[in-house]
Short mmCIF file of C-alpha atoms and ligand atoms in Angstrom, two decimals:
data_model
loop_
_atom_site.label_atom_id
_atom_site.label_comp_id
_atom_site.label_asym_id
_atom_site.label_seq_id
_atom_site.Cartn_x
_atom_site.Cartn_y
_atom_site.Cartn_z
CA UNK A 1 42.77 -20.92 -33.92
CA UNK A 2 42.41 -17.75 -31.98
CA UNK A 3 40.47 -14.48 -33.94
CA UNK A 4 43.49 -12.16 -34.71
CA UNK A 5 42.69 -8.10 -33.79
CA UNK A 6 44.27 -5.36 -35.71
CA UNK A 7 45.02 -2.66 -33.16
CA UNK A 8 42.45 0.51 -33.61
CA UNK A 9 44.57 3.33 -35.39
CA UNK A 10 45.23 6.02 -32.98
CA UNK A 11 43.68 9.22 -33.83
CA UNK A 12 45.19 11.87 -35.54
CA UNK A 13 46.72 15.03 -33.94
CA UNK A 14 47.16 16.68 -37.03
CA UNK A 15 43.63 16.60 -38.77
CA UNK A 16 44.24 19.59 -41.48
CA UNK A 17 47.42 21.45 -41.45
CA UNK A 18 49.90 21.08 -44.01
CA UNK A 19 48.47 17.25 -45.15
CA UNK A 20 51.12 17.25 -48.70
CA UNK A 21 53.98 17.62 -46.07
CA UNK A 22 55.79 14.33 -44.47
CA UNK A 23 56.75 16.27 -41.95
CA UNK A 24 55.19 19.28 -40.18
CA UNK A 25 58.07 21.97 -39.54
CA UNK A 26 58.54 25.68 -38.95
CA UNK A 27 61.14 28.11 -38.63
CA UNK A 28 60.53 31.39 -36.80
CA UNK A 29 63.37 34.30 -36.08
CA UNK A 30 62.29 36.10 -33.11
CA UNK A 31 63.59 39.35 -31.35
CA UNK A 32 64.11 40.45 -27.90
CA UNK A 33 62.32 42.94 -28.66
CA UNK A 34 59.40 40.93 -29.90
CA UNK A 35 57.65 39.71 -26.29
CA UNK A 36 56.67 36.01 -25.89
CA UNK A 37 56.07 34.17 -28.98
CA UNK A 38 53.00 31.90 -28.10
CA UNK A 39 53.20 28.38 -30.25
CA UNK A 40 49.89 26.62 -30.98
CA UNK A 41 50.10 22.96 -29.52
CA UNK A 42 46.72 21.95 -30.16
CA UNK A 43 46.76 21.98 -34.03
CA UNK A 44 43.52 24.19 -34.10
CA UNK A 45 45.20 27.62 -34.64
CA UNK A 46 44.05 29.22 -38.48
CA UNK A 47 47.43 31.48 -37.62
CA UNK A 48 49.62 27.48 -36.98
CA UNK A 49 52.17 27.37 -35.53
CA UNK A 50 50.67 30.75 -34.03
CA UNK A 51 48.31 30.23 -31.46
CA UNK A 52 45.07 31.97 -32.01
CA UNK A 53 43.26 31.07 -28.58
CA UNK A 54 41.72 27.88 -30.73
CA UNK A 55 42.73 25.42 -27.41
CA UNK A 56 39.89 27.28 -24.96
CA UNK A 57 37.01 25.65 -27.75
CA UNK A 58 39.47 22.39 -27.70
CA UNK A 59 39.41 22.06 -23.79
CA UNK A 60 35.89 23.33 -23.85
CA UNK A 61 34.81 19.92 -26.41
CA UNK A 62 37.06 17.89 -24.94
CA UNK A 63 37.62 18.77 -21.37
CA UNK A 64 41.46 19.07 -21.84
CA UNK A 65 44.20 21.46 -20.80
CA UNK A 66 46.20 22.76 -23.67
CA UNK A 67 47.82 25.70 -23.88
CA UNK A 68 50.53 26.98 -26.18
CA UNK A 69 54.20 27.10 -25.08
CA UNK A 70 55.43 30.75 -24.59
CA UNK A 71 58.67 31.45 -26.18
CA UNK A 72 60.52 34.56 -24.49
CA UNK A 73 64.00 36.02 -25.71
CA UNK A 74 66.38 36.08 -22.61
CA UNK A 75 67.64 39.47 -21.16
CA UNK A 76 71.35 38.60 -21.49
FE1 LIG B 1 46.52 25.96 -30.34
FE2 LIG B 1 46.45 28.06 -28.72
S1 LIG B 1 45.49 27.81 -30.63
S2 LIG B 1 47.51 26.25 -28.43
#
């Protein structure tokens, strides 16, 4: 018969943060008066889920374009 392929595993996102956990979550309380709250998205941050400006090596090493997503309180 035909050779059978096991799809390659996709690589991990999450290399090193939080590995006991099944599930990676956080809960943050910000304030107005706080100013944006930057969240890392790249899973490089040592301050996760802070960003720490770890995605400029990321997109350096592996030409990409991540950035963290800005959390602002609203006005009203
Ligand atoms: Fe991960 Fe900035 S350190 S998005």
């Amino acid at each position: 018969g035909k050779p059978r392929f096991e799809p390659e595993p996709k690589p991990r996102v999450n290399k090193h943060l939080f590995k006991s956990d099944p599930l990676v979550t956080n809960r943050m309380t910000i304030h107005p008066s706080d100013g944006p709250l930057a969240l890392c998205r790249c899973w490089e941050s040592k301050k996760f889920p802070l960003c720490d400006g770890a995605h400029r090596a990321h997109n350096e090493k592996n030409k990409d374009n991540i950035g963290p997503v800005l959390i602002c309180a609203s006005d009203t």
